[in-house]
């Protein structure tokens, strides 16, 4: 039986020997064991209570506390509370940096929070510190494809923004072309990638300058 988990064949023995504590216990290790039992039995609320109390009873720099945090993160993942899972993984990694399990659970939380680039970074870190980890391989491949696709879309968006900028803010361009470019930028601004690209390109300053010079109201966004 490891520090991080209770194997199924050990559960009955723990109960028979009285080593599985009540949630009222003041022994963090016994609370962890009870949390492990509850988690494996699908009693997530009980597991949450046990791990939370174990965390409170353990000193800040304890490696055991890192285990309790990452175990509680596993509960939060099951409960689809990804923000709390992410925070608990951070707390665990603050104590034991580069722990593969904590990194993996943070990766899962980040992906579900749609923070794909950060999830991919964690997946790569897991592969670096634990190259033989088979569980991370499909995750790494999937996230790589998603990140590459996002980069491709962002590159296309940046090219569109650059092209529209060249037309929309050039007072020498025909009125109809400039109006079309402005309308296209308005459409792009409704998408996260488009809005980000426009801000990075300096659209706010450009529009401010344009307001001082432009006499055609149709050009204004």
CSV table of C-alpha atoms in Angstrom, one decimal:
chain,number,residue,atom,x,y,z
A,1,UNK,CA,0.0,0.0,0.0
A,2,UNK,CA,1.5,3.3,-1.1
A,3,UNK,CA,1.2,6.7,0.5
A,4,UNK,CA,-0.9,7.9,-2.4
A,5,UNK,CA,-3.6,5.3,-2.6
A,6,UNK,CA,-5.2,2.4,-1.0
A,7,UNK,CA,-5.3,-0.7,-3.2
A,8,UNK,CA,-8.7,-2.4,-3.5
A,9,UNK,CA,-7.4,-5.6,-1.8
A,10,UNK,CA,-6.3,-3.6,1.2
A,11,UNK,CA,-9.7,-2.0,1.9
A,12,UNK,CA,-11.3,-4.9,3.8
A,13,UNK,CA,-8.2,-5.4,5.8
A,14,UNK,CA,-8.1,-1.7,6.8
A,15,UNK,CA,-11.8,-1.8,7.9
A,16,UNK,CA,-11.3,-5.1,9.9
A,17,UNK,CA,-8.2,-3.7,11.7
A,18,UNK,CA,-10.0,-0.4,12.5
A,19,UNK,CA,-7.4,1.6,10.5
A,20,UNK,CA,-10.1,3.4,8.5
A,21,UNK,CA,-10.9,6.5,10.6
A,22,UNK,CA,-14.0,8.4,11.2
A,23,UNK,CA,-14.1,11.9,9.6
A,24,UNK,CA,-13.9,13.0,13.3
A,25,UNK,CA,-10.4,11.6,13.5
A,26,UNK,CA,-7.5,13.9,14.2
A,27,UNK,CA,-5.0,11.7,12.4
A,28,UNK,CA,-4.3,13.0,8.9
A,29,UNK,CA,-3.0,9.6,7.6
A,30,UNK,CA,-6.1,7.8,8.8
A,31,UNK,CA,-8.3,10.5,7.3
A,32,UNK,CA,-6.4,10.0,4.0
A,33,UNK,CA,-7.1,6.3,4.1
A,34,UNK,CA,-10.7,6.8,4.8
A,35,UNK,CA,-10.8,9.4,1.9
A,36,UNK,CA,-9.2,6.8,-0.4
A,37,UNK,CA,-11.8,4.2,0.6
A,38,UNK,CA,-14.7,6.7,0.1
A,39,UNK,CA,-13.3,7.8,-3.3
A,40,UNK,CA,-13.0,4.2,-4.6
A,41,UNK,CA,-16.6,3.5,-3.4
A,42,UNK,CA,-17.9,6.6,-5.2
A,43,UNK,CA,-18.7,8.5,-2.0
A,44,UNK,CA,-17.2,11.7,-3.2
A,45,UNK,CA,-18.6,14.0,-0.5
A,46,UNK,CA,-17.1,11.8,2.2
A,47,UNK,CA,-13.8,11.7,0.4
A,48,UNK,CA,-13.9,15.5,0.1
A,49,UNK,CA,-14.4,15.9,3.9
A,50,UNK,CA,-11.6,13.5,4.8
A,51,UNK,CA,-9.0,15.1,2.5
A,52,UNK,CA,-10.0,18.6,3.5
A,53,UNK,CA,-9.7,17.8,7.2
A,54,UNK,CA,-6.3,16.1,6.6
A,55,UNK,CA,-5.1,19.2,4.8
A,56,UNK,CA,-6.1,21.4,7.8
A,57,UNK,CA,-4.3,19.1,10.2
A,58,UNK,CA,-1.0,18.9,8.3
A,59,UNK,CA,1.8,21.5,8.4
A,60,UNK,CA,2.3,23.6,5.3
A,61,UNK,CA,5.6,22.1,4.0
A,62,UNK,CA,4.7,18.5,4.5
A,63,UNK,CA,5.0,16.2,1.5
A,64,UNK,CA,1.9,14.4,2.9
A,65,UNK,CA,0.0,17.6,2.5
A,66,UNK,CA,0.9,17.6,-1.2
A,67,UNK,CA,-0.7,14.1,-1.5
A,68,UNK,CA,-3.9,15.3,0.3
A,69,UNK,CA,-4.1,18.2,-2.1
A,70,UNK,CA,-3.7,16.1,-5.3
A,71,UNK,CA,-6.2,13.5,-3.9
A,72,UNK,CA,-8.7,16.2,-3.2
A,73,UNK,CA,-8.1,17.5,-6.8
A,74,UNK,CA,-9.1,14.0,-8.0
A,75,UNK,CA,-12.4,14.4,-6.2
A,76,UNK,CA,-13.0,17.9,-7.6
A,77,UNK,CA,-12.4,16.5,-11.1
A,78,UNK,CA,-15.0,13.8,-10.5
A,79,UNK,CA,-17.4,16.6,-9.4
A,80,UNK,CA,-16.6,18.7,-12.5
A,81,UNK,CA,-15.3,21.5,-10.3
A,82,UNK,CA,-12.3,22.2,-12.5
A,83,UNK,CA,-11.3,25.5,-10.9
A,84,UNK,CA,-10.9,24.0,-7.5
A,85,UNK,CA,-9.1,21.0,-8.9
A,86,UNK,CA,-6.7,23.4,-10.6
A,87,UNK,CA,-6.1,25.3,-7.4
A,88,UNK,CA,-5.5,22.1,-5.4
A,89,UNK,CA,-3.0,20.8,-8.0
A,90,UNK,CA,-1.2,24.2,-7.7
A,91,UNK,CA,-1.0,23.8,-4.0
A,92,UNK,CA,0.3,20.3,-4.3
A,93,UNK,CA,2.9,21.3,-6.9
A,94,UNK,CA,4.1,24.2,-4.7
A,95,UNK,CA,5.2,21.6,-2.2
A,96,UNK,CA,6.4,18.9,-4.6
A,97,UNK,CA,7.2,20.4,-8.0
A,98,UNK,CA,6.9,18.3,-11.1
A,99,UNK,CA,4.9,15.6,-9.4
A,100,UNK,CA,3.4,13.6,-12.4
A,101,UNK,CA,0.0,12.9,-10.8
A,102,UNK,CA,-0.5,16.5,-9.8
A,103,UNK,CA,0.6,17.7,-13.2
A,104,UNK,CA,-1.7,15.2,-14.9
A,105,UNK,CA,-4.7,16.3,-12.8
A,106,UNK,CA,-3.9,20.0,-13.4
A,107,UNK,CA,-3.7,19.2,-17.1
A,108,UNK,CA,-7.1,17.6,-17.0
A,109,UNK,CA,-8.5,20.6,-15.1
A,110,UNK,CA,-7.0,23.1,-17.6
A,111,UNK,CA,-8.3,21.3,-20.6
A,112,UNK,CA,-11.8,21.3,-19.2
A,113,UNK,CA,-11.4,25.0,-18.4
A,114,UNK,CA,-10.6,25.5,-22.1
A,115,UNK,CA,-7.0,26.6,-21.2
A,116,UNK,CA,-5.6,24.3,-23.8
A,117,UNK,CA,-2.2,25.8,-24.3
A,118,UNK,CA,-1.5,25.6,-20.5
A,119,UNK,CA,-2.8,22.0,-20.5
A,120,UNK,CA,-0.5,21.2,-23.3
A,121,UNK,CA,2.4,22.7,-21.4
A,122,UNK,CA,1.7,20.5,-18.4
A,123,UNK,CA,1.3,17.4,-20.7
A,124,UNK,CA,4.8,18.1,-22.1
A,125,UNK,CA,6.2,18.6,-18.6
A,126,UNK,CA,4.8,15.2,-17.6
A,127,UNK,CA,6.4,13.5,-20.6
A,128,UNK,CA,9.7,15.2,-19.7
A,129,UNK,CA,9.7,14.1,-16.0
A,130,UNK,CA,8.1,10.7,-16.6
A,131,UNK,CA,8.8,9.6,-20.2
A,132,UNK,CA,7.4,6.1,-19.5
A,133,UNK,CA,4.0,7.4,-18.6
A,134,UNK,CA,1.6,5.8,-21.0
A,135,UNK,CA,-1.5,7.7,-19.8
A,136,UNK,CA,-0.1,11.0,-21.0
A,137,UNK,CA,0.7,9.9,-24.6
A,138,UNK,CA,-2.8,10.1,-26.0
A,139,UNK,CA,-3.5,13.3,-24.1
A,140,UNK,CA,-0.3,14.9,-25.4
A,141,UNK,CA,-1.1,13.9,-29.0
A,142,UNK,CA,-4.7,15.3,-28.7
A,143,UNK,CA,-3.6,18.5,-27.2
A,144,UNK,CA,-0.8,19.0,-29.7
A,145,UNK,CA,-3.4,18.8,-32.5
A,146,UNK,CA,-5.7,21.3,-30.8
A,147,UNK,CA,-2.9,23.7,-30.1
A,148,UNK,CA,-1.6,23.5,-33.7
A,149,UNK,CA,-5.1,24.1,-35.1
A,150,UNK,CA,-5.5,27.2,-32.8
A,151,UNK,CA,-2.1,28.5,-34.0
A,152,UNK,CA,-3.2,28.1,-37.6
A,153,UNK,CA,-6.5,29.9,-37.0
A,154,UNK,CA,-4.7,32.7,-35.1
A,155,UNK,CA,-2.2,33.1,-37.9
A,156,UNK,CA,-5.1,33.3,-40.4
A,157,UNK,CA,-6.9,35.9,-38.2
A,158,UNK,CA,-3.7,38.0,-37.8
A,159,UNK,CA,-3.3,38.0,-41.6
A,160,UNK,CA,-6.9,39.1,-42.1
A,161,UNK,CA,-6.5,41.9,-39.5
A,162,UNK,CA,-3.3,43.1,-41.2
A,163,UNK,CA,-5.1,43.2,-44.5
A,164,UNK,CA,-8.1,45.0,-43.1
A,165,UNK,CA,-5.9,47.5,-41.3
A,166,UNK,CA,-4.1,48.4,-44.4
A,167,UNK,CA,-7.4,49.3,-46.1
A,168,UNK,CA,-9.6,50.6,-43.3
A,169,UNK,CA,-7.1,53.2,-41.9
A,170,UNK,CA,-5.8,54.4,-45.3
A,171,UNK,CA,-7.6,57.6,-46.1
A,172,UNK,CA,-6.5,57.2,-49.7
A,173,UNK,CA,-8.5,54.0,-50.2
A,174,UNK,CA,-12.0,54.1,-51.8
A,175,UNK,CA,-14.8,54.7,-49.3
A,176,UNK,CA,-16.6,51.4,-50.1
A,177,UNK,CA,-13.5,49.3,-49.5
A,178,UNK,CA,-12.8,51.1,-46.2
A,179,UNK,CA,-16.4,50.6,-45.0
A,180,UNK,CA,-16.2,46.9,-45.9
A,181,UNK,CA,-12.9,46.5,-44.1
A,182,UNK,CA,-14.4,48.2,-41.0
A,183,UNK,CA,-17.4,45.9,-41.1
A,184,UNK,CA,-15.2,42.9,-41.4
A,185,UNK,CA,-13.2,44.0,-38.4
A,186,UNK,CA,-16.4,44.4,-36.4
A,187,UNK,CA,-17.3,40.8,-37.2
A,188,UNK,CA,-13.9,39.6,-36.2
A,189,UNK,CA,-14.1,41.5,-32.9
A,190,UNK,CA,-16.9,39.3,-31.8
A,191,UNK,CA,-14.6,36.3,-31.8
A,192,UNK,CA,-12.0,35.9,-29.0
A,193,UNK,CA,-9.1,35.3,-31.4
A,194,UNK,CA,-10.2,38.2,-33.6
A,195,UNK,CA,-10.6,40.6,-30.7
A,196,UNK,CA,-7.2,39.6,-29.3
A,197,UNK,CA,-5.6,40.1,-32.8
A,198,UNK,CA,-7.2,43.5,-33.2
A,199,UNK,CA,-6.1,44.7,-29.8
A,200,UNK,CA,-2.5,43.5,-30.4
A,201,UNK,CA,-2.5,45.3,-33.8
A,202,UNK,CA,-3.4,48.6,-32.0
A,203,UNK,CA,-7.0,49.0,-33.2
A,204,UNK,CA,-7.9,51.2,-30.3
A,205,UNK,CA,-5.2,53.8,-31.0
A,206,UNK,CA,-6.0,53.6,-34.7
A,207,UNK,CA,-9.6,54.3,-34.2
A,208,UNK,CA,-8.8,57.2,-31.9
A,209,UNK,CA,-6.6,58.7,-34.6
A,210,UNK,CA,-9.2,58.0,-37.2
A,211,UNK,CA,-11.9,59.9,-35.2
A,212,UNK,CA,-9.8,63.0,-35.4
A,213,UNK,CA,-9.5,62.9,-39.2
A,214,UNK,CA,-12.5,60.9,-40.6
A,215,UNK,CA,-15.5,62.9,-42.0
A,216,UNK,CA,-17.4,59.8,-43.3
A,217,UNK,CA,-19.7,58.6,-40.5
A,218,UNK,CA,-20.2,55.3,-42.3
A,219,UNK,CA,-16.5,54.4,-41.5
A,220,UNK,CA,-17.0,54.6,-37.8
A,221,UNK,CA,-17.3,51.3,-35.9
